[in-house]
């Protein structure tokens, strides 16, 4: 395996210099000392040449040090008797968003499950993003990042942002008394009522009406 690593290091001599070996070991050490679940991109190693790191990461993948989940995206996963234990979809999506300097919002069944409206664990975890659209397969699971319209990211409250997506998934005619009780609980546990009051103006009218009647002890 060392011959594969050294083969990708440009050198004018037949022997591999101590410095070149040190670079390989430094990057290997960075990965080894990261916690399981860490996500790596070529940009995760800014001190080294991009082309060099691009060729080096697949070599570490062959060693079993990291696992490739998408083009240019690797994770430090844990091997168990049941298979490879990957980070959660939320962790991976958050790391991709961080790299791309983008915002993400859970959407569809993902948002409904996150806020407790559904016990269904989606096989496809979906997000809206201010970045580029992409799909990532992790075993049998999938992560879908879809570029969303700016209005979806206008909410200042994380709860309102996610709640609008969850209600959109449920649908106006399908909101039950149980759903409304959950809305009431979520709002009761939230302390940013002034922000929510402003965010309500951005929500569709039917959502606004449902949310307002489930707000307790406020002037809204």
Short mmCIF file of C-alpha atoms in Angstrom, two decimals:
data_model
loop_
_atom_site.label_atom_id
_atom_site.label_comp_id
_atom_site.label_asym_id
_atom_site.label_seq_id
_atom_site.Cartn_x
_atom_site.Cartn_y
_atom_site.Cartn_z
CA UNK A 1 0.00 0.00 0.00
CA UNK A 2 2.90 2.37 0.69
CA UNK A 3 4.01 2.02 -2.93
CA UNK A 4 0.58 3.30 -4.02
CA UNK A 5 0.91 6.33 -1.78
CA UNK A 6 4.42 7.13 -2.88
CA UNK A 7 3.48 6.67 -6.52
CA UNK A 8 1.19 9.69 -6.35
CA UNK A 9 3.85 11.95 -4.84
CA UNK A 10 5.72 13.92 -7.53
CA UNK A 11 9.47 13.58 -7.16
CA UNK A 12 12.49 14.14 -9.36
CA UNK A 13 14.45 11.33 -7.77
CA UNK A 14 13.95 7.61 -7.51
CA UNK A 15 13.88 7.73 -3.73
CA UNK A 16 11.08 9.12 -1.62
CA UNK A 17 12.32 11.94 0.58
CA UNK A 18 11.74 12.10 4.30
CA UNK A 19 9.70 15.27 3.78
CA UNK A 20 7.34 13.54 1.36
CA UNK A 21 6.81 10.66 3.75
CA UNK A 22 6.12 13.15 6.51
CA UNK A 23 3.36 14.85 4.50
CA UNK A 24 1.58 11.53 3.98
CA UNK A 25 1.84 10.67 7.65
CA UNK A 26 0.64 14.13 8.70
CA UNK A 27 -2.56 13.78 6.69
CA UNK A 28 -2.99 10.20 7.89
CA UNK A 29 -2.52 11.38 11.48
CA UNK A 30 -5.12 14.14 11.09
CA UNK A 31 -7.69 11.56 9.94
CA UNK A 32 -6.73 8.99 12.58
CA UNK A 33 -7.10 11.51 15.41
CA UNK A 34 -10.53 12.68 14.25
CA UNK A 35 -13.59 11.16 15.88
CA UNK A 36 -15.65 8.51 14.11
CA UNK A 37 -18.27 10.24 12.01
CA UNK A 38 -15.93 12.98 10.83
CA UNK A 39 -16.52 14.06 7.23
CA UNK A 40 -13.61 14.91 4.94
CA UNK A 41 -13.29 16.82 1.69
CA UNK A 42 -10.23 17.79 -0.30
CA UNK A 43 -10.69 21.24 1.23
CA UNK A 44 -10.32 19.71 4.71
CA UNK A 45 -6.53 19.82 4.20
CA UNK A 46 -5.87 23.40 3.03
CA UNK A 47 -2.16 23.23 3.87
CA UNK A 48 -1.55 20.72 1.07
CA UNK A 49 -1.82 20.75 -2.70
CA UNK A 50 -5.40 20.10 -3.89
CA UNK A 51 -4.39 17.68 -6.67
CA UNK A 52 -2.17 15.79 -4.25
CA UNK A 53 -4.90 15.38 -1.61
CA UNK A 54 -7.42 14.42 -4.32
CA UNK A 55 -5.21 11.45 -5.22
CA UNK A 56 -4.27 10.60 -1.65
CA UNK A 57 -7.77 10.24 -0.17
CA UNK A 58 -8.74 7.27 -2.42
CA UNK A 59 -5.57 5.52 -1.24
CA UNK A 60 -6.63 5.95 2.37
CA UNK A 61 -10.03 4.62 1.34
CA UNK A 62 -8.41 1.43 0.07
CA UNK A 63 -6.68 1.10 3.43
CA UNK A 64 -10.07 1.24 5.14
CA UNK A 65 -9.15 4.43 7.00
CA UNK A 66 -12.02 6.38 5.42
CA UNK A 67 -15.05 5.58 3.26
CA UNK A 68 -16.20 7.42 0.16
CA UNK A 69 -19.91 8.33 0.18
CA UNK A 70 -19.96 10.71 -2.77
CA UNK A 71 -17.57 12.33 -5.22
CA UNK A 72 -15.04 14.15 -3.09
CA UNK A 73 -16.85 13.31 0.16
CA UNK A 74 -15.37 10.82 2.64
CA UNK A 75 -16.24 9.83 6.21
CA UNK A 76 -14.42 8.13 9.02
CA UNK A 77 -16.92 5.37 9.72
CA UNK A 78 -16.83 2.51 12.19
CA UNK A 79 -16.90 -1.14 11.11
CA UNK A 80 -19.17 -3.32 13.24
CA UNK A 81 -20.44 -6.90 13.07
CA UNK A 82 -23.61 -5.47 11.50
CA UNK A 83 -21.79 -3.51 8.82
CA UNK A 84 -20.40 0.01 8.50
CA UNK A 85 -21.74 2.55 10.99
CA UNK A 86 -21.95 5.91 9.21
CA UNK A 87 -22.65 9.34 10.69
CA UNK A 88 -26.29 10.44 10.69
CA UNK A 89 -27.76 12.06 7.60
CA UNK A 90 -28.08 15.31 9.54
CA UNK A 91 -24.38 15.29 10.45
CA UNK A 92 -23.31 14.66 6.86
CA UNK A 93 -25.69 17.27 5.43
CA UNK A 94 -24.50 19.80 8.02
CA UNK A 95 -20.85 19.21 7.12
CA UNK A 96 -21.54 19.59 3.40
CA UNK A 97 -23.46 22.82 4.10
CA UNK A 98 -20.59 24.10 6.24
CA UNK A 99 -18.09 23.40 3.47
CA UNK A 100 -20.30 25.10 0.88
CA UNK A 101 -21.09 28.00 3.23
CA UNK A 102 -24.76 27.17 2.69
CA UNK A 103 -27.85 26.93 4.88
CA UNK A 104 -30.01 23.79 5.01
CA UNK A 105 -33.59 23.12 6.12
CA UNK A 106 -35.11 19.67 6.70
CA UNK A 107 -38.11 19.24 4.44
CA UNK A 108 -40.92 16.79 3.73
CA UNK A 109 -41.14 13.68 5.90
CA UNK A 110 -37.73 14.57 7.33
CA UNK A 111 -39.11 17.78 8.87
CA UNK A 112 -42.29 16.04 10.08
CA UNK A 113 -40.23 13.32 11.79
CA UNK A 114 -37.79 15.81 13.32
CA UNK A 115 -40.60 17.80 14.98
CA UNK A 116 -42.45 14.75 16.26
CA UNK A 117 -45.42 14.73 13.87
CA UNK A 118 -44.43 11.32 12.50
CA UNK A 119 -42.71 8.22 13.85
CA UNK A 120 -41.79 7.24 10.32
CA UNK A 121 -38.01 7.25 9.84
CA UNK A 122 -37.49 8.23 6.21
CA UNK A 123 -35.10 6.21 4.06
CA UNK A 124 -34.56 9.42 2.12
CA UNK A 125 -33.53 12.33 4.31
CA UNK A 126 -34.31 15.52 2.43
CA UNK A 127 -33.16 19.10 2.85
CA UNK A 128 -33.56 22.41 1.09
CA UNK A 129 -30.25 24.21 0.65
CA UNK A 130 -28.96 27.56 -0.47
CA UNK A 131 -26.13 25.61 -2.10
CA UNK A 132 -26.08 23.17 -5.00
CA UNK A 133 -28.51 20.27 -5.36
CA UNK A 134 -27.02 16.79 -4.87
CA UNK A 135 -27.89 13.23 -3.91
CA UNK A 136 -25.79 11.02 -1.66
CA UNK A 137 -26.28 7.29 -1.08
CA UNK A 138 -25.18 5.82 2.27
CA UNK A 139 -25.88 2.12 2.12
CA UNK A 140 -29.64 1.83 1.71
CA UNK A 141 -30.22 5.39 2.87
CA UNK A 142 -30.17 8.51 0.75
CA UNK A 143 -29.59 12.18 1.43
CA UNK A 144 -31.17 14.63 -0.98
CA UNK A 145 -30.14 18.28 -0.99
CA UNK A 146 -32.36 20.41 -3.22
CA UNK A 147 -31.70 24.05 -3.96
CA UNK A 148 -34.55 26.00 -2.37
CA UNK A 149 -36.12 29.38 -3.07
CA UNK A 150 -34.81 32.25 -0.87
CA UNK A 151 -38.24 32.69 0.81
CA UNK A 152 -37.75 29.33 2.57
CA UNK A 153 -34.70 30.74 4.36
CA UNK A 154 -36.24 34.07 5.36
CA UNK A 155 -37.44 32.80 8.76
CA UNK A 156 -35.41 33.95 11.76
CA UNK A 157 -36.73 31.21 14.06
CA UNK A 158 -35.43 27.69 13.46
CA UNK A 159 -38.70 26.32 14.81
CA UNK A 160 -40.86 28.31 12.38
CA UNK A 161 -38.56 27.43 9.51
CA UNK A 162 -38.90 23.70 10.21
CA UNK A 163 -42.57 23.89 11.21
CA UNK A 164 -43.58 25.42 7.88
CA UNK A 165 -41.84 22.56 6.05
CA UNK A 166 -43.47 19.93 8.29
CA UNK A 167 -46.97 21.39 7.83
CA UNK A 168 -46.44 21.62 4.09
CA UNK A 169 -45.70 17.88 4.14
CA UNK A 170 -48.78 17.07 6.23
CA UNK A 171 -51.12 19.23 4.15
CA UNK A 172 -53.84 21.64 5.25
CA UNK A 173 -56.68 19.11 5.10
CA UNK A 174 -54.72 16.42 6.96
CA UNK A 175 -53.79 18.32 10.13
CA UNK A 176 -55.27 16.43 13.09
CA UNK A 177 -55.98 17.35 16.71
CA UNK A 178 -52.88 15.36 17.63
CA UNK A 179 -50.82 17.45 15.21
CA UNK A 180 -52.18 20.64 16.74
CA UNK A 181 -51.32 19.40 20.22
CA UNK A 182 -47.75 18.84 19.02
CA UNK A 183 -47.64 22.36 17.57
CA UNK A 184 -48.81 23.72 20.91
CA UNK A 185 -46.09 21.75 22.75
CA UNK A 186 -43.37 22.94 20.37
CA UNK A 187 -44.44 26.55 20.76
CA UNK A 188 -44.71 26.26 24.54
CA UNK A 189 -41.13 25.03 24.72
CA UNK A 190 -39.91 27.93 22.56
CA UNK A 191 -38.81 31.20 24.14
CA UNK A 192 -38.42 33.31 20.98
CA UNK A 193 -42.06 34.34 20.72
CA UNK A 194 -41.28 37.84 19.44
CA UNK A 195 -39.32 36.33 16.56
CA UNK A 196 -42.08 33.79 15.90
CA UNK A 197 -44.62 36.63 15.79
CA UNK A 198 -42.65 38.26 12.96
CA UNK A 199 -42.04 34.94 11.20
CA UNK A 200 -45.78 34.19 11.19
CA UNK A 201 -46.21 36.93 8.61
CA UNK A 202 -44.04 34.91 6.22
CA UNK A 203 -46.05 31.68 6.58
CA UNK A 204 -48.97 30.74 4.31
CA UNK A 205 -52.32 31.96 5.69
CA UNK A 206 -53.63 28.48 6.55
CA UNK A 207 -50.47 27.64 8.50
CA UNK A 208 -50.60 31.02 10.23
CA UNK A 209 -54.13 30.36 11.44
CA UNK A 210 -53.28 26.90 12.79
CA UNK A 211 -50.17 28.12 14.56
CA UNK A 212 -51.84 31.20 16.08
CA UNK A 213 -54.67 29.22 17.66
CA UNK A 214 -52.15 26.93 19.32
CA UNK A 215 -50.08 29.66 20.91
CA UNK A 216 -50.78 29.84 24.64
CA UNK A 217 -50.46 32.84 26.96
CA UNK A 218 -49.15 35.29 24.38
CA UNK A 219 -50.42 38.48 22.81
CA UNK A 220 -50.28 37.03 19.29
#
